[in-house]
Short mmCIF file of C-alpha atoms in Angstrom, two decimals:
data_model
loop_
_atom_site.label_atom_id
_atom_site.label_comp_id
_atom_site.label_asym_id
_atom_site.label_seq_id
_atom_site.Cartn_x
_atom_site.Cartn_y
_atom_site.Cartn_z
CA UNK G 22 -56.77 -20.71 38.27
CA UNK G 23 -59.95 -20.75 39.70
CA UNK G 24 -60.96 -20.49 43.80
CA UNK G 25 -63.79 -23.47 42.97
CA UNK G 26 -61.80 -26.40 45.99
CA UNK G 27 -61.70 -23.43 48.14
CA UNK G 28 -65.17 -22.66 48.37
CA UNK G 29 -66.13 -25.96 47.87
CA UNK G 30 -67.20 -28.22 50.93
CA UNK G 31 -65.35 -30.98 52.37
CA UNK G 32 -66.35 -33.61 49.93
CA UNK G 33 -64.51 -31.47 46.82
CA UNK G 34 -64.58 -34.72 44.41
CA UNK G 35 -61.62 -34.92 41.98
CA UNK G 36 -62.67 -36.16 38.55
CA UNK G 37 -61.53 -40.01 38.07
CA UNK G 38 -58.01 -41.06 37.52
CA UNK G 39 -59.31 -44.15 36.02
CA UNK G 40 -61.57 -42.10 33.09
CA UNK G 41 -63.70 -43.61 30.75
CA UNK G 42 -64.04 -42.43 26.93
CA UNK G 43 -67.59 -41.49 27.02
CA UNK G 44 -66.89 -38.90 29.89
CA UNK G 45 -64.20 -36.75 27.66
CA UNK G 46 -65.96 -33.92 27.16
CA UNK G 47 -67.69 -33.06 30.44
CA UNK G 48 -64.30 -33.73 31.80
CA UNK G 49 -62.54 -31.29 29.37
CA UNK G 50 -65.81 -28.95 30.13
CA UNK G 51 -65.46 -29.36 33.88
CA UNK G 52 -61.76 -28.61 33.60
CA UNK G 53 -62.42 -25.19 31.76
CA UNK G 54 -64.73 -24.40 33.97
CA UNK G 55 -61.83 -24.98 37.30
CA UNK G 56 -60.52 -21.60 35.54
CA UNK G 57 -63.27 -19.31 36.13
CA UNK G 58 -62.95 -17.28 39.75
CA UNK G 59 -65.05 -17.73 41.99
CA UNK G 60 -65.39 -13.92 43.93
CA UNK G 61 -67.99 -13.83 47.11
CA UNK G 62 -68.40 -9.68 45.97
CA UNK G 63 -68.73 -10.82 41.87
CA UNK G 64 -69.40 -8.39 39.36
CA UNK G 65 -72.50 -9.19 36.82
CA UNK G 66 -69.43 -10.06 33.99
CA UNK G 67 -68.25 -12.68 36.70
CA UNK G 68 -71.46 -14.05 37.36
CA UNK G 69 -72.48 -14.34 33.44
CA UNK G 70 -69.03 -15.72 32.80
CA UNK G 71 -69.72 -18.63 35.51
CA UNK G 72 -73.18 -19.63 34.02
CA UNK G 73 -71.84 -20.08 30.50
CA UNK G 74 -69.14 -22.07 31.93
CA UNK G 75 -71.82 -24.00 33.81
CA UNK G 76 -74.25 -24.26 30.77
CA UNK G 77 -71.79 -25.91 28.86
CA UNK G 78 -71.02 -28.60 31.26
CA UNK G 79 -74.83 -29.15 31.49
CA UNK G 80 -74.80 -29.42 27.86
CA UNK G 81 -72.09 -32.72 27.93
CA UNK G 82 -73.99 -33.98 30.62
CA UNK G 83 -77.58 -34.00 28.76
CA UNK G 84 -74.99 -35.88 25.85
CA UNK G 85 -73.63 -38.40 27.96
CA UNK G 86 -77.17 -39.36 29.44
CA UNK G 87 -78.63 -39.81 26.32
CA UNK G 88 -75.85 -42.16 25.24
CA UNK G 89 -77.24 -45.44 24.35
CA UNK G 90 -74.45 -47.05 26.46
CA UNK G 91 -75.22 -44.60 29.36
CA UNK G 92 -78.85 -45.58 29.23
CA UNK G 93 -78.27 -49.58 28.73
CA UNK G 94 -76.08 -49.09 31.84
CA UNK G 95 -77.86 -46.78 34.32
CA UNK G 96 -80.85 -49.03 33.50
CA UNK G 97 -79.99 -51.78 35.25
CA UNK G 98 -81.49 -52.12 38.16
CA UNK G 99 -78.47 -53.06 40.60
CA UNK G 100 -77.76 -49.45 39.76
CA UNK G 101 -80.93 -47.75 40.96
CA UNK G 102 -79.53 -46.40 44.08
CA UNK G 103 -76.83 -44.13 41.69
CA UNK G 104 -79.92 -43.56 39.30
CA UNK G 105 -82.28 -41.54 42.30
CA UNK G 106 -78.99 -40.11 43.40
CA UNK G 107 -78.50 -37.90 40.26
CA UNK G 108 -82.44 -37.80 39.61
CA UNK G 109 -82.58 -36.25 43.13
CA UNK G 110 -79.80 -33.59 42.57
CA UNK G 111 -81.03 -32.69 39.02
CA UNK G 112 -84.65 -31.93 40.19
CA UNK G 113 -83.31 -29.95 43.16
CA UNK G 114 -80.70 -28.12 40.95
CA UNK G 115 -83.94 -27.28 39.02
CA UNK G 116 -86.20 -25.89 41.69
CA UNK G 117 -82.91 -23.97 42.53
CA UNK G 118 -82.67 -22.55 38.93
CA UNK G 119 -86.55 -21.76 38.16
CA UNK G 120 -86.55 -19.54 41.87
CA UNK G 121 -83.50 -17.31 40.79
CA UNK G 122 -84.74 -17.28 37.59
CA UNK G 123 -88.00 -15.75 38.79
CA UNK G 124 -86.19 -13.56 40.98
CA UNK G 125 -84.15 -12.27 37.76
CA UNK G 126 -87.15 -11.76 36.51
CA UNK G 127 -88.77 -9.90 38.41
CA UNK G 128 -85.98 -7.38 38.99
CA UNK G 129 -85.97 -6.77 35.55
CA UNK G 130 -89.83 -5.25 35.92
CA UNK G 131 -88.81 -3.44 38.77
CA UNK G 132 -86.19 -1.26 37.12
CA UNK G 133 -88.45 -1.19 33.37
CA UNK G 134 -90.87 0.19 36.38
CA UNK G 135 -88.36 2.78 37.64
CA UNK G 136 -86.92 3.61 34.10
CA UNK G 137 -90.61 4.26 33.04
CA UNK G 138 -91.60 6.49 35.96
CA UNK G 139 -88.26 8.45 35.76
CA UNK G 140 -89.24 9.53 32.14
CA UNK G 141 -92.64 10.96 33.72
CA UNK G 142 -90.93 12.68 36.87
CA UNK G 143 -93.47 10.42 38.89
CA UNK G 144 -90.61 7.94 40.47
CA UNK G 145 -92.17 8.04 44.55
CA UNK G 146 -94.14 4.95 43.38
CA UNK G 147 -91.97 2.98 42.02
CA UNK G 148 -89.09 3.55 43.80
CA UNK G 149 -90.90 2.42 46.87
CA UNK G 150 -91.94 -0.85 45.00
CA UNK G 151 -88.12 -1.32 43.87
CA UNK G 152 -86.99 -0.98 47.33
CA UNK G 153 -89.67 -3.10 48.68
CA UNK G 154 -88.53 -6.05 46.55
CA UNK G 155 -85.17 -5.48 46.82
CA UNK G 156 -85.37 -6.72 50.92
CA UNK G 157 -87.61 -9.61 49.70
CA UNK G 158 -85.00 -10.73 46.81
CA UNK G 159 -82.28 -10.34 49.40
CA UNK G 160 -84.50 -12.75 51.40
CA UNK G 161 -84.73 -15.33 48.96
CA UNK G 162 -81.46 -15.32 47.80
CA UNK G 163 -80.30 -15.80 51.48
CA UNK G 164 -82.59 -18.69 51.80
CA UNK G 165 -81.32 -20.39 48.49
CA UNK G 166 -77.44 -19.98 49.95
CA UNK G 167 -78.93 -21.52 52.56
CA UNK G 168 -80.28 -24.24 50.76
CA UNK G 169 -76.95 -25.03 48.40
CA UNK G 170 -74.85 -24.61 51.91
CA UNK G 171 -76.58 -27.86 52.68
CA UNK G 172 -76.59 -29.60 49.90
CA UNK G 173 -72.81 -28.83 49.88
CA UNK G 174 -72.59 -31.11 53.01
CA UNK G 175 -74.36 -33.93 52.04
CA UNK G 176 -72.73 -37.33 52.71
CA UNK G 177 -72.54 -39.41 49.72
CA UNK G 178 -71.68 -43.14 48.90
CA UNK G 179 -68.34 -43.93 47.59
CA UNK G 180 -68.21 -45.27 43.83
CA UNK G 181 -65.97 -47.44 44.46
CA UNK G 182 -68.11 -50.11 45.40
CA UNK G 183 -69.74 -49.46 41.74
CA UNK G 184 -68.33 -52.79 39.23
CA UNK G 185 -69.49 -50.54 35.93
CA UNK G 186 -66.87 -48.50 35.06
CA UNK G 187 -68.85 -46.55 33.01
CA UNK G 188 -71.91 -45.95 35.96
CA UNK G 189 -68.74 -45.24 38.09
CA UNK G 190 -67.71 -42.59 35.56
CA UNK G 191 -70.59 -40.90 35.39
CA UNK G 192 -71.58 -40.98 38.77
CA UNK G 193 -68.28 -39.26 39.79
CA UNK G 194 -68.23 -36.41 36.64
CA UNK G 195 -71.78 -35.55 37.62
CA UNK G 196 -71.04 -35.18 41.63
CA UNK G 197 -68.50 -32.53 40.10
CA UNK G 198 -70.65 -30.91 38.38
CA UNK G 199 -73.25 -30.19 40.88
CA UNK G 200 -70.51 -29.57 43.10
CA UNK G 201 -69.45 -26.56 41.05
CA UNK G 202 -72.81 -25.77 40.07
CA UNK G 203 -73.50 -25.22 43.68
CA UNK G 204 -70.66 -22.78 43.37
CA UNK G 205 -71.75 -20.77 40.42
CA UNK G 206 -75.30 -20.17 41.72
CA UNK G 207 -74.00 -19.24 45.30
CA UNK G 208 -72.14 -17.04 43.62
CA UNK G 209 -75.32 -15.44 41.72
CA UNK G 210 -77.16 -15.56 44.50
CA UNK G 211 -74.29 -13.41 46.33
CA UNK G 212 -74.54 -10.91 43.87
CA UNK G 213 -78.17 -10.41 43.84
CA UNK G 214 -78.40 -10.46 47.62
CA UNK G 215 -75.16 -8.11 47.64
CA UNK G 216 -74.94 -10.09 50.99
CA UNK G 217 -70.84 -10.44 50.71
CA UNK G 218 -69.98 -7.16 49.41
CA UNK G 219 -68.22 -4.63 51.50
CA UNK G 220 -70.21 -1.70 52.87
CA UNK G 221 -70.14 1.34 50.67
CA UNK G 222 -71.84 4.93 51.79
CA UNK G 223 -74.42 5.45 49.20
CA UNK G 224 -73.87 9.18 49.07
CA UNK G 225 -69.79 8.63 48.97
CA UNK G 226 -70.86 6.68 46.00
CA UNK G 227 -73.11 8.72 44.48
CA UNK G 228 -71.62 12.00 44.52
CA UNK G 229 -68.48 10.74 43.20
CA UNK G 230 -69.57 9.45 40.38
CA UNK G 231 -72.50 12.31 39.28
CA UNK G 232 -70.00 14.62 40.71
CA UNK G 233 -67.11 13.61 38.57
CA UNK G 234 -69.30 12.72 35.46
CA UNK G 235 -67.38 8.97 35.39
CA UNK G 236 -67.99 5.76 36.40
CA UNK G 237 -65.39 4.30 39.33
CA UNK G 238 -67.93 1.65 40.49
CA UNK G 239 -66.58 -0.32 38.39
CA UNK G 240 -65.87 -2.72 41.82
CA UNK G 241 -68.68 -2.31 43.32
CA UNK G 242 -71.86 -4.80 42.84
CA UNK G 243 -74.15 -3.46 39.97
CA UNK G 244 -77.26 -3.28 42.24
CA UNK G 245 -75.62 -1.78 44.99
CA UNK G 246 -74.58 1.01 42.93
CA UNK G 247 -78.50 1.30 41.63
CA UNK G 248 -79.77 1.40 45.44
CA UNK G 249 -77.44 3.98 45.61
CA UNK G 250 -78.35 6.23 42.87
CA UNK G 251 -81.86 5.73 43.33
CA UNK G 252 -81.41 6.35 47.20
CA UNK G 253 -80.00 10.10 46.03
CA UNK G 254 -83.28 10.72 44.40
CA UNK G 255 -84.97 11.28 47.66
CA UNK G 256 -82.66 14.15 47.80
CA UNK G 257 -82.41 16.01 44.88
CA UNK G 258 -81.52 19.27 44.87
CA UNK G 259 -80.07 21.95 42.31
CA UNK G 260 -78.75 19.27 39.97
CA UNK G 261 -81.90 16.96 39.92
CA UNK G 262 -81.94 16.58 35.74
CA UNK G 263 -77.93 15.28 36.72
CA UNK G 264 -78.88 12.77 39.11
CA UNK G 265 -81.90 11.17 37.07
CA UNK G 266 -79.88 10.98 33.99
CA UNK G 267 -77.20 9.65 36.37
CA UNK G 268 -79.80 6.57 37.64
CA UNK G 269 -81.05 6.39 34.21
CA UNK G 270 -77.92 5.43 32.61
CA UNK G 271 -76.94 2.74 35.70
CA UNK G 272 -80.80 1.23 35.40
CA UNK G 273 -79.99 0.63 31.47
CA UNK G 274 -76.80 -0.73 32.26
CA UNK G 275 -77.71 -3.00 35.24
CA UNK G 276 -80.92 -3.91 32.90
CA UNK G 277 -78.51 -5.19 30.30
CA UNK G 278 -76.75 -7.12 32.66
CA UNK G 279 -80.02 -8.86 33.62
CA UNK G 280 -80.74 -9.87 30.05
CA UNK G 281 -77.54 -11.55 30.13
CA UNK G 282 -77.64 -13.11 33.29
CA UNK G 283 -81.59 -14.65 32.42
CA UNK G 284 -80.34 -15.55 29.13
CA UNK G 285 -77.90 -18.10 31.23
CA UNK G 286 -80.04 -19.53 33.72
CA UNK G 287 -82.87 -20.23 30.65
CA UNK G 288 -79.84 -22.10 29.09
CA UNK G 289 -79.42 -24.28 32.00
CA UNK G 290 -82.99 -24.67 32.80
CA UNK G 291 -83.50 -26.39 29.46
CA UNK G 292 -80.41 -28.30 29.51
CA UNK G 293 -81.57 -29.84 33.41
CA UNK G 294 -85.49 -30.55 32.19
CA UNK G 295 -83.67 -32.56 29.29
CA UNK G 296 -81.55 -34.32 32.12
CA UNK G 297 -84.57 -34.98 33.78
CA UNK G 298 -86.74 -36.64 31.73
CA UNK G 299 -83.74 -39.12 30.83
CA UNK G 300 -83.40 -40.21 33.94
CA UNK G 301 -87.20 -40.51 34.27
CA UNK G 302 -86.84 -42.35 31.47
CA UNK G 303 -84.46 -44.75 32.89
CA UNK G 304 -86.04 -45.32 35.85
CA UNK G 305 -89.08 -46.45 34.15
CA UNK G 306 -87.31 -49.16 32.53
CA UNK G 307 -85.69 -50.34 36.15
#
């Protein structure tokens, strides 16, 4: 089963004993989801597997807003207060979601950059500019832990002063699912930072796997394993051809991981600017 209450902060909300029809499928979403494991030193397969898990609990959620009994109920305005709760969360999840995805976009240039000026032997450049974003991705991903850690710890109302049951419902499935969305992106944000994985000697690296002609990194962060390869370029010596073939093939792999992982947070980002303008929506009509 998955480590999500152990990470999680000290308001871990359970999802409703007293359950209400409209909320069956997040619920059965959210409760796949409880089996994915959480890692602090993920792999990029980890990660991906997370943000599917994530995108389709964002997809029930974007269903049960637009419900017509949803709407008729979060409407009302003695529920207003519950309303800018979830409006709040959504449009911070989203800033959250549009920075990493920049950031997982812009690593992707980096490495087309590298891969491009490895097939012209002119890699000084680029390599420079790779390394150079590298610190300020670690950076930002830092500051966006930083960010979630705090949201973690917000203090929030009980429902059980809420008389809908179906506002009560909601409210509680959707404090879940920020509460292990908060999870999932800390956990992408580990892995592009590479901020909880344990230290590794680049060269160690390196030279066993060009040495042996086979991949053992299979534990070891994706990008570390890149810094690595690309840090034994400064070095080359007899078998230089080796060792840029050797960084070639990790930059394809690593790029293909990227795809992937983008491919997930676009997912999400559409599925939370649908959420938003619902509840936009609703709070017009308050």
């Amino acid at each position: 089963m998955a480590n999500f209450s152990s990470k999680s902060n000290k308001r871990s909300i359970s999802l409703p004993s007293r359950s209400h029809p409209a909320t069956q499928n997040i619920e059965e979403e959210i409760n796949k989801l409880k089996t994915w494991e959480f890692s602090a030193s993920p792999t990029a397969e980890a990660v991906y597997s997370g943000l599917i898990g994530l995108r389709e609990v964002h997809k029930c959620m974007v269903d049960l807003l637009n419900l017509p009994l949803t709407l008729h109920s979060l409407s009302q305005f003695q529920n207003k207060k519950w309303v800018d709760e979830i409006l709040d969360k959504s449009v911070r999840f989203l800033d959250i979601c549009s920075t990493t995805k920049e950031i997982v976009s812009q690593f992707k240039e980096n490495v087309k950059d590298v891969q491009s000026s490895l097939r012209r032997r002119k890699e000084d450049l680029s390599i420079n500019n790779y390394t150079t974003f590298r610190k300020k991705m670690k950076k930002e991903a830092k500051s966006l832990i930083t960010t979630l850690k705090r949201m973690d710890h917000e203090e929030v109302v009980d429902v059980m002063e809420v008389d809908d049951q179906l506002v009560s419902a909601v409210i509680r499935v959707l404090r879940e699912v920020a509460t292990m969305g908060i999870s999932v992106y800390q956990m992408l944000l580990n892995y592009l930072s590479a901020s909880n994985s344990k230290p590794i000697s680049k060269w160690s690296l390196v030279s066993r796997l060009v040495n042996k002609g086979v991949d053992q990194g299979n534990t070891v962060n994706e990008i570390e394993s890149v810094d690595a390869a690309l840090s034994s370029l400064s070095k080359c010596g007899p078998n230089e051809m080796e060792k840029i073939q050797f960084v070639q093939s990790k930059l394809e792999r690593v790029e293909a991981h990227f795809e992937c992982i983008e491919k997930g947070l676009d997912n999400i980002f559409r599925c939370l600017i649908r959420s938003r303008s619902t509840l936009l929506n609703v709070v017009s009509c308050q």
